[in-house]
mmCIF file of C-alpha atoms in Angstrom:
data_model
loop_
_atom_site.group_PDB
_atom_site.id
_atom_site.type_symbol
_atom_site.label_atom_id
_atom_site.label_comp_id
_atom_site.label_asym_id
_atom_site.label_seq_id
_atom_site.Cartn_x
_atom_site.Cartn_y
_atom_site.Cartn_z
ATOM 1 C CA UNK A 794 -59.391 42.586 -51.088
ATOM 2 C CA UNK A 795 -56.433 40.429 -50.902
ATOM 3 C CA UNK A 796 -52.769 42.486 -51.282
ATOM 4 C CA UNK A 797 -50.863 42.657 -53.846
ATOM 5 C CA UNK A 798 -46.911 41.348 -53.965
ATOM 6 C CA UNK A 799 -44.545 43.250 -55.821
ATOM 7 C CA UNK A 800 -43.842 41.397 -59.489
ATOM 8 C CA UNK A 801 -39.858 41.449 -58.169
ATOM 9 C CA UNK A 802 -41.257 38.811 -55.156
ATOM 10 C CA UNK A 803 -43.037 36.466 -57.671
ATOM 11 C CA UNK A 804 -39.709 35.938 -60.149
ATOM 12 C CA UNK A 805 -37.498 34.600 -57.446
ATOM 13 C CA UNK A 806 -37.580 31.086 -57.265
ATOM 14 C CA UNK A 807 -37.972 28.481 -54.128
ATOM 15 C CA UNK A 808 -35.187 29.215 -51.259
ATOM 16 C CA UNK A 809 -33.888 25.718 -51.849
ATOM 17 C CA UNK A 810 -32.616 26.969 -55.326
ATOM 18 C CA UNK A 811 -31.376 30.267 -54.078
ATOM 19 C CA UNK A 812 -27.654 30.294 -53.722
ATOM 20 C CA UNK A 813 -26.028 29.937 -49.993
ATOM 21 C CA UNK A 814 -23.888 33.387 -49.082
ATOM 22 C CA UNK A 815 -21.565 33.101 -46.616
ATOM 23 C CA UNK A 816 -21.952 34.582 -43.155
ATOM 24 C CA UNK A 817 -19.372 36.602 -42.067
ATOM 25 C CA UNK A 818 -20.996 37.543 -38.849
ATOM 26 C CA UNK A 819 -21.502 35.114 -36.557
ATOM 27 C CA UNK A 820 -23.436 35.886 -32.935
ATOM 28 C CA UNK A 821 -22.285 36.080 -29.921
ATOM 29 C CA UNK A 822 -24.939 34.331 -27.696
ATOM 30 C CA UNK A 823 -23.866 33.928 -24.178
ATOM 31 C CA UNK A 824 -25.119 34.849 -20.658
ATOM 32 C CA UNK A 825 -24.484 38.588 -19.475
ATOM 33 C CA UNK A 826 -23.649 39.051 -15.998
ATOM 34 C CA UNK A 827 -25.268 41.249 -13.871
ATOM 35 C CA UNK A 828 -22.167 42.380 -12.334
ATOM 36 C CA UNK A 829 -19.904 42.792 -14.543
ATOM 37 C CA UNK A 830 -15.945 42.897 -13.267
ATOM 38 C CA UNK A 831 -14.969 46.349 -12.099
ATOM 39 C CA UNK A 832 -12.069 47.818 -13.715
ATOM 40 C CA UNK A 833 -8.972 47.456 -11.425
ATOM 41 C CA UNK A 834 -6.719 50.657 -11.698
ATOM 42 C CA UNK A 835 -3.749 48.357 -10.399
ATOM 43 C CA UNK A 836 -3.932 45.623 -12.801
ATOM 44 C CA UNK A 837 -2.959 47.980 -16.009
ATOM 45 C CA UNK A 838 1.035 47.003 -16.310
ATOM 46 C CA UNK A 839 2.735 45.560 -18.952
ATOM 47 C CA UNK A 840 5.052 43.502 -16.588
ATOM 48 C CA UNK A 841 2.294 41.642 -15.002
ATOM 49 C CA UNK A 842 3.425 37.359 -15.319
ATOM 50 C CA UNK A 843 1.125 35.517 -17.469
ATOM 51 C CA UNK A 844 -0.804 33.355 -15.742
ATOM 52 C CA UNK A 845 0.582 29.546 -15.515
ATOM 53 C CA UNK A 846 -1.506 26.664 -15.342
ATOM 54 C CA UNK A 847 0.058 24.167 -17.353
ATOM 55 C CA UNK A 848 1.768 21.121 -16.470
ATOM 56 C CA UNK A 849 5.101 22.206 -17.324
ATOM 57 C CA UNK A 850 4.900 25.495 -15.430
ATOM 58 C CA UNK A 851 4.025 23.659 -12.149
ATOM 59 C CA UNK A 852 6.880 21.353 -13.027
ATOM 60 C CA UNK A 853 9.001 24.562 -13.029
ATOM 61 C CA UNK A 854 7.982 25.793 -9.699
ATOM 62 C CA UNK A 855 8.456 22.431 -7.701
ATOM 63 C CA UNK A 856 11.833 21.790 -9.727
ATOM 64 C CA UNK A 857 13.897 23.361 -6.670
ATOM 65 C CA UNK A 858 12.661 20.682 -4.735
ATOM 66 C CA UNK A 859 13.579 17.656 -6.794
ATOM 67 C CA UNK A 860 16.731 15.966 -6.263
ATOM 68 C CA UNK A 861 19.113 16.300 -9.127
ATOM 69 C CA UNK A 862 20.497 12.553 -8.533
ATOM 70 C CA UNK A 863 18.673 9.043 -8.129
ATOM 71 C CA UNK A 864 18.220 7.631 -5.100
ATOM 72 C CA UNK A 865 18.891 3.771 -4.173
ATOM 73 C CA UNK A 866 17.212 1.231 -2.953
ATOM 74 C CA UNK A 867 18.534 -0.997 0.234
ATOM 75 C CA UNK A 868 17.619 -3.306 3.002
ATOM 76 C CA UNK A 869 17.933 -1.882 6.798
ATOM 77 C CA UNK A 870 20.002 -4.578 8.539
ATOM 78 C CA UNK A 871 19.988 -3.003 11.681
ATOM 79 C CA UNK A 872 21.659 -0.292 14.388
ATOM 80 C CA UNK A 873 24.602 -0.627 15.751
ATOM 81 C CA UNK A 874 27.331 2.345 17.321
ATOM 82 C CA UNK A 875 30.081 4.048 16.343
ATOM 83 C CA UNK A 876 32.740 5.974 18.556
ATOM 84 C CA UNK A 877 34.616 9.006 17.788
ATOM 85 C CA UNK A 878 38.018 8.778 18.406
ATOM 86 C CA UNK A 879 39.114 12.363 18.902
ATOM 87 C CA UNK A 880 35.710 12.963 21.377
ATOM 88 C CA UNK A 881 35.379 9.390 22.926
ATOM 89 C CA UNK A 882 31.296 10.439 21.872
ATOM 90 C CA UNK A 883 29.403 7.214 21.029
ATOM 91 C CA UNK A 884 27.255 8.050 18.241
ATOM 92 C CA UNK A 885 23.629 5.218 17.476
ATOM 93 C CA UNK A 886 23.678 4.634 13.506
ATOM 94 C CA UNK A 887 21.460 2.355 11.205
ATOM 95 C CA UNK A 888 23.425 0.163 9.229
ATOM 96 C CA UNK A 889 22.011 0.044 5.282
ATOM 97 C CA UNK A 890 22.970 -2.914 2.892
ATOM 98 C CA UNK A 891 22.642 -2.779 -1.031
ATOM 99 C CA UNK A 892 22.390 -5.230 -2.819
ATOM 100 C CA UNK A 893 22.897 -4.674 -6.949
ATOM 101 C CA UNK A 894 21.275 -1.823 -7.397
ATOM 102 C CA UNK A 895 21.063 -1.291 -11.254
ATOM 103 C CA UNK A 896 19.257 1.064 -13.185
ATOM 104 C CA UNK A 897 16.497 -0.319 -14.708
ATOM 105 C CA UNK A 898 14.179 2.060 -17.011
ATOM 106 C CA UNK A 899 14.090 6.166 -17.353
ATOM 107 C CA UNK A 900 10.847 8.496 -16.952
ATOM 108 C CA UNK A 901 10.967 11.463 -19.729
ATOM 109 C CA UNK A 902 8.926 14.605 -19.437
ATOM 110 C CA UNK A 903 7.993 14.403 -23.344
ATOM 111 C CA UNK A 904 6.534 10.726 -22.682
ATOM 112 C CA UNK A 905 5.337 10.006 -18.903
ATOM 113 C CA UNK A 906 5.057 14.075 -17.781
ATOM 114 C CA UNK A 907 8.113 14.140 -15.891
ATOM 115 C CA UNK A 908 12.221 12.918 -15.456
ATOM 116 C CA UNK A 909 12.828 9.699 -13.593
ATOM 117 C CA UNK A 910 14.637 6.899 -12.728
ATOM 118 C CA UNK A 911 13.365 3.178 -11.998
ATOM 119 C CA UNK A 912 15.872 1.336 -9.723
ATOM 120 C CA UNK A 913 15.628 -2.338 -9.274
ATOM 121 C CA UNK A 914 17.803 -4.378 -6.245
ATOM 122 C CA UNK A 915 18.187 -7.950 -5.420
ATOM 123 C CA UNK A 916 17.569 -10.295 -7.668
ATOM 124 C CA UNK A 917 14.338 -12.912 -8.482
ATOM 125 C CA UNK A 918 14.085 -16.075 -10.005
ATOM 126 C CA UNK A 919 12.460 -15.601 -13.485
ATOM 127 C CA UNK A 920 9.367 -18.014 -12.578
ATOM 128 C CA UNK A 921 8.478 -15.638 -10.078
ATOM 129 C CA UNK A 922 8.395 -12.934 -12.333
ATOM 130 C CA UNK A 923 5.134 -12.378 -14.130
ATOM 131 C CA UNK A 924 5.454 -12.425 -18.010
ATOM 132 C CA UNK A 925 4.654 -8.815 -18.585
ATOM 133 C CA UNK A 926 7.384 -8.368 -16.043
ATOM 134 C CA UNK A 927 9.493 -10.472 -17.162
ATOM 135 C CA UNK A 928 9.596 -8.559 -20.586
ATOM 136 C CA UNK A 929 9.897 -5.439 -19.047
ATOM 137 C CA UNK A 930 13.487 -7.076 -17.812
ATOM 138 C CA UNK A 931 14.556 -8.295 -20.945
ATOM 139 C CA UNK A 932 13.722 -5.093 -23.211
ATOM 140 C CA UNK A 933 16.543 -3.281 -20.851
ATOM 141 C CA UNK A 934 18.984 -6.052 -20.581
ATOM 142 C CA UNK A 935 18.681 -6.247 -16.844
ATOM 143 C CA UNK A 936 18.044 -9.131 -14.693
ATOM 144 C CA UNK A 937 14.878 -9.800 -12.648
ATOM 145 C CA UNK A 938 14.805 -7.654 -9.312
ATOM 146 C CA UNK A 939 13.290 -8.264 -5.868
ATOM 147 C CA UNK A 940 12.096 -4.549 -5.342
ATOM 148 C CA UNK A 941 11.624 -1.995 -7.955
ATOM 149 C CA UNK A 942 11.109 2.205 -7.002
ATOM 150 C CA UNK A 943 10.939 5.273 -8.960
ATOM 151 C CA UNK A 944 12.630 8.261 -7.742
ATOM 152 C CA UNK A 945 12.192 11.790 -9.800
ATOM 153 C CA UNK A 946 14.814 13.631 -11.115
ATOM 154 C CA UNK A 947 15.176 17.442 -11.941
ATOM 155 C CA UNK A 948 15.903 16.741 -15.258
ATOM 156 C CA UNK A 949 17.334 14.785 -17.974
ATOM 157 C CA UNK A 950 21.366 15.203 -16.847
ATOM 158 C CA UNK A 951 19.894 12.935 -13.824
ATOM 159 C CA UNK A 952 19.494 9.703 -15.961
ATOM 160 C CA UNK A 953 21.808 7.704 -15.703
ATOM 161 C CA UNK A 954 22.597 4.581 -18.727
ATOM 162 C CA UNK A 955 19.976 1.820 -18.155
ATOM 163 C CA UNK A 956 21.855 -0.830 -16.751
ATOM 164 C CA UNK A 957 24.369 0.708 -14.735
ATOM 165 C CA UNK A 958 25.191 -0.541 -11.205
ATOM 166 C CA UNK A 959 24.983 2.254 -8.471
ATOM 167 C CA UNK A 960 27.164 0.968 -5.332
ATOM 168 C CA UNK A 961 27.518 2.540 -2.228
ATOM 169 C CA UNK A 962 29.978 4.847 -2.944
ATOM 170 C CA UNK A 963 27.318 6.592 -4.842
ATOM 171 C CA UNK A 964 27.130 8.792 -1.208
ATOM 172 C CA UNK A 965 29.922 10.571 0.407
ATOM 173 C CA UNK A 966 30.517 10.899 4.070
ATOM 174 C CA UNK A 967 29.314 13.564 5.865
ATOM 175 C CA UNK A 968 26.129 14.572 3.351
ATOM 176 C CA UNK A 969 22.947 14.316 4.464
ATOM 177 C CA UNK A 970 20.184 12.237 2.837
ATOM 178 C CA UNK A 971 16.592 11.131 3.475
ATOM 179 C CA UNK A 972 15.301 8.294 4.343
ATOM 180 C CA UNK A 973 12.063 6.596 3.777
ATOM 181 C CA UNK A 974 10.536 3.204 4.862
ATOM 182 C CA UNK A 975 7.521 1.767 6.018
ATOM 183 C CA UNK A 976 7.211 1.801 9.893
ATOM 184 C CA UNK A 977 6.363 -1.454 11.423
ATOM 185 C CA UNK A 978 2.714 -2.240 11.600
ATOM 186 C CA UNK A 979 0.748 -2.275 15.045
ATOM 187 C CA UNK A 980 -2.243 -4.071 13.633
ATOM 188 C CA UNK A 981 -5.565 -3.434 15.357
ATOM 189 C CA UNK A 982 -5.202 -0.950 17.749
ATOM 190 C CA UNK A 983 -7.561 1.340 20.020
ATOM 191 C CA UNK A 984 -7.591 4.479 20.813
ATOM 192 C CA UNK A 985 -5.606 5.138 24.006
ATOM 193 C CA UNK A 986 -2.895 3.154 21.972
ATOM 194 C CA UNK A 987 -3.490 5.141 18.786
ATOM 195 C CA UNK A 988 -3.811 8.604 19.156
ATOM 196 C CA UNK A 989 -2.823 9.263 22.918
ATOM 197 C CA UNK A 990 -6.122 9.131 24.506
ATOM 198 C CA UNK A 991 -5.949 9.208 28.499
ATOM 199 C CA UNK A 992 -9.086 6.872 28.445
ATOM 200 C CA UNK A 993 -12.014 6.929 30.859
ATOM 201 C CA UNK A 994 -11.922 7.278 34.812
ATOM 202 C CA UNK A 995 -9.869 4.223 36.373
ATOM 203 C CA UNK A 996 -12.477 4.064 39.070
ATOM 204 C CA UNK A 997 -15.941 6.033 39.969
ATOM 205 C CA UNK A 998 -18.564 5.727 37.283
ATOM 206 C CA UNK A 999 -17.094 3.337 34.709
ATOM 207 C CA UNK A 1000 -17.866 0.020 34.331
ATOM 208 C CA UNK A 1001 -15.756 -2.310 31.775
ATOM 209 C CA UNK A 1002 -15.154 0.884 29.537
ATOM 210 C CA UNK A 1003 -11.617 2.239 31.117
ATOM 211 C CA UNK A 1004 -9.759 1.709 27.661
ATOM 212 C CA UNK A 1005 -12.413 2.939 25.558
ATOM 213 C CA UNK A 1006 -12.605 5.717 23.381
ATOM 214 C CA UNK A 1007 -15.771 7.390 24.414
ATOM 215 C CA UNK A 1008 -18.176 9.393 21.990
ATOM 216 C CA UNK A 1009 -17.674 9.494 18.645
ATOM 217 C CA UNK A 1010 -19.601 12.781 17.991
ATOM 218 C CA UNK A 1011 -23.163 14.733 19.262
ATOM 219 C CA UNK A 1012 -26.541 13.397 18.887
ATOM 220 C CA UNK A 1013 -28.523 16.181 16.941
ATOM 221 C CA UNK A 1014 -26.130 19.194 16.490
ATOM 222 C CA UNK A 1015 -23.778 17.374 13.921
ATOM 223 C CA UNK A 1016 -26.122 16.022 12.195
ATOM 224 C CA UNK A 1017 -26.575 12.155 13.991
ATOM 225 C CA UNK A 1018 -23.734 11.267 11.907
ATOM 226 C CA UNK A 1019 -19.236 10.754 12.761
ATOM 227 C CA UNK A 1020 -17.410 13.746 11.242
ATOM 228 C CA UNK A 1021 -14.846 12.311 8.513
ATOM 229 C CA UNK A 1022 -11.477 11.957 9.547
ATOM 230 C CA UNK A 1023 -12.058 11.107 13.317
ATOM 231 C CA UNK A 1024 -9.844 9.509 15.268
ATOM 232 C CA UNK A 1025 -10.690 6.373 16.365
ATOM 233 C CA UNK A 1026 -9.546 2.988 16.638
ATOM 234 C CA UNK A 1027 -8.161 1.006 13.714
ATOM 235 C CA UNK A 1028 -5.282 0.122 12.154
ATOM 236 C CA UNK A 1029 -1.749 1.235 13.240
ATOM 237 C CA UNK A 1030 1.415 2.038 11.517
ATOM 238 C CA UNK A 1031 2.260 0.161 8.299
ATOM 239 C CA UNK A 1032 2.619 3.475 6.183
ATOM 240 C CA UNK A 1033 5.717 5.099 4.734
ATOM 241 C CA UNK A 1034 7.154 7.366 6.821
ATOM 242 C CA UNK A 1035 10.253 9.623 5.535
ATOM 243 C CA UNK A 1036 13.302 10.843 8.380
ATOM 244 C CA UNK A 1037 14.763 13.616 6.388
ATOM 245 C CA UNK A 1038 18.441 15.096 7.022
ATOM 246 C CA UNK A 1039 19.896 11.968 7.890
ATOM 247 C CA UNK A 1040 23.798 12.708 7.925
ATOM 248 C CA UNK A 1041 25.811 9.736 6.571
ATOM 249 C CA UNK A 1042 28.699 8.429 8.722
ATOM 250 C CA UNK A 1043 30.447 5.961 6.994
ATOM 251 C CA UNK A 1044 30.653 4.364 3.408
ATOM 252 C CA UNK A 1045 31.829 0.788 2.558
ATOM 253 C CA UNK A 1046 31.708 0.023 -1.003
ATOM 254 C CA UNK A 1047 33.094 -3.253 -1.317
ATOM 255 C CA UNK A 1048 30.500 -4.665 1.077
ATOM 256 C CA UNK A 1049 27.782 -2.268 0.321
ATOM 257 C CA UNK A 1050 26.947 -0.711 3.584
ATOM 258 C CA UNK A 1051 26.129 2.866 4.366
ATOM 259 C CA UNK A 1052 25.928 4.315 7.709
ATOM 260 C CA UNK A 1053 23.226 6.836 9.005
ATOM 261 C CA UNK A 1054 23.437 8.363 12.448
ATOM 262 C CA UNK A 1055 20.208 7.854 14.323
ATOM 263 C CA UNK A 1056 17.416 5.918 13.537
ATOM 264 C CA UNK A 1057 15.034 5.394 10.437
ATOM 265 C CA UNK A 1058 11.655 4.128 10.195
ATOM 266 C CA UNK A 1059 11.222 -0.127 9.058
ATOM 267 C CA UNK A 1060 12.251 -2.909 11.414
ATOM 268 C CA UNK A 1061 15.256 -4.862 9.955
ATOM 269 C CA UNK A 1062 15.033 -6.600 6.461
ATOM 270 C CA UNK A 1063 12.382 -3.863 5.417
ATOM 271 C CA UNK A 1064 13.247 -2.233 2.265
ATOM 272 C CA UNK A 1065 14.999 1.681 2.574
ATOM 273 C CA UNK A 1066 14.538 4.389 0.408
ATOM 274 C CA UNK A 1067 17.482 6.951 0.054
ATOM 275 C CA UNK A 1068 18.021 10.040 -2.062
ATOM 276 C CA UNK A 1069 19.910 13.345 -2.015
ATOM 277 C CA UNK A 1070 18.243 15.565 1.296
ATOM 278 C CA UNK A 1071 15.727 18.092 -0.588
ATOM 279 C CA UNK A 1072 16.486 20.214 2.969
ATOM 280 C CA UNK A 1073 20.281 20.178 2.545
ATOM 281 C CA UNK A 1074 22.775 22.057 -0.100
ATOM 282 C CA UNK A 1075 22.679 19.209 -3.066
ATOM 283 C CA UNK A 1076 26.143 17.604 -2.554
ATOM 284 C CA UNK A 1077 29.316 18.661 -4.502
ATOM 285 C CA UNK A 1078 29.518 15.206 -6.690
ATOM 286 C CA UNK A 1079 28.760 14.249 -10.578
ATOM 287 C CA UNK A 1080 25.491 13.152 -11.541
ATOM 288 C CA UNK A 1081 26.637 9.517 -13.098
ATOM 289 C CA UNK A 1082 28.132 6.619 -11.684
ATOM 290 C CA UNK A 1083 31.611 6.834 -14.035
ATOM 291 C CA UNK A 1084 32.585 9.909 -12.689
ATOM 292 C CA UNK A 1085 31.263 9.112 -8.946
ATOM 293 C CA UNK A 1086 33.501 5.906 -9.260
ATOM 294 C CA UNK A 1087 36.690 8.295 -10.429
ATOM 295 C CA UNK A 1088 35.787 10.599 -7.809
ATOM 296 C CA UNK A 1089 35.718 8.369 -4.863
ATOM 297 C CA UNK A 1090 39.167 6.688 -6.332
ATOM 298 C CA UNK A 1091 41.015 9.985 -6.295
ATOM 299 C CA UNK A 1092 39.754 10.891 -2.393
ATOM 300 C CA UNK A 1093 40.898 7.255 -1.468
#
């Protein structure tokens, strides 16, 4: 005998007419672990840091080493001496030219991430300059350059006015800076050449293969295969390469020359790098080129 419903059942109509209620409660689906985290009887303060992930908290913790000037841009045009006259001490230096450095566009943390400066020296005739380029130029008001480089800044107090010169006086005697360039290029070279190796036996057993580098890894136990990152032959130098706590020996402003003691990386024309040493105390001297100008005046 077929059951029954309840008369209550029958009157309701379809579930299509029904109204929708709204659902409070949503579920919680997920997977449970099977070991859950144990409670840590240390990890209960209320003075525990927040945990910082963002952009602009990792931006916090480098910002002690960012310079809080601009660097410059100039061309290495070679070494030379220079002798003390109170010590009779002959002291090697690297003699660096620039050559109208201006400023040339700014880097803001609310629209690239992060506080910079673009420098721009020499100068480039305008149908050498792509169009793009070439815009880029005349949105700022500054001439074409020959080189163009970026150098970070702490903050915004280390942007200077776009167009401003920056001359050599921008550095004071005696402070330290680094210096960064790319080394002269080797081209192809092997190993002995490359890395130091002291090559294969000059005599007994070798035949042809005194330079060479050897084996470049094991037959079964590394899996028939060269490990990444072995040293072999290939190309040498040609990178950037950065000598930092360069001290600064002299400063010539109406020819644009300042003076490092020792040596930097780059044969002569190459293009120099040089900002505020991250290593050193940041030098006792305003931030913008006005005040660097008046500074330099009242020493002289």
């Amino acid at each position: 005998m077929p059951l029954k419903l309840p008369m209550s059942l029958l009157q309701l109509p379809p579930p299509f007419l029904l109204p929708r209620l709204p659902l409070n409660h949503v579920p919680n689906r997920g997977i449970r672990s099977l070991t859950p985290p144990r409670p840590n009887r240390f990890n209960r303060s209320q003075d525990l840091p927040l945990l910082e992930s963002t952009t602009a908290a990792a931006l916090e913790r480098k910002a002690y080493t960012i310079p809080l000037r601009t660097g410059v841009l100039g061309t290495k045009k070679g070494m030379t001496a220079i002798y003390n006259p109170e010590t009779g001490r002959r002291y090697a230096c690297t003699v660096v030219q620039m050559d109208r450095v201006q400023v040339v566009a700014h880097k803001t943390r609310k629209r690239n991430g992060y506080f910079a400066v673009q420098v721009g020296s020499g100068w480039k005739h305008p149908s050498n300059v792509t169009r793009p380029l070439l815009g880029h130029y005349a949105e700022h008001g500054v001439s074409p350059k020959r080189h163009l480089a970026e150098f970070k800044v702490r903050d915004e107090n280390g942007l200077l006015g776009i167009g401003e010169t920056i001359r050599a006086s921008w550095f004071q005697e005696g402070q330290f800076v680094d210096a960064r360039a790319n080394c002269r290029g080797m081209g192809f070279a092997g190993g002995m050449k490359r890395h130091g190796f002291s090559g294969q036996p000059a005599s007994h057993g070798v035949s042809l293969t005194h330079r060479s580098m050897g084996s470049a890894g094991q037959s079964q136990g590394g899996g028939s295969r060269v490990y990444p990152g072995k040293k072999m032959a290939g190309r040498m130098g040609g990178q950037q390469v950065t000598v930092q706590n360069v001290k600064v020996l002299k400063v010539d402003d109406i020819n644009g020359l300042v003076v490092l003691n020792g040596c930097i990386a780059g044969p002569d024309g190459c293009v120099v790098k040089l900002q505020d040493a991250v290593k050193k105390p940041w030098p006792d001297m305003p931030s913008n080129v006005e005040a660097t100008a008046e500074t330099v005046s009242g020493m002289v």
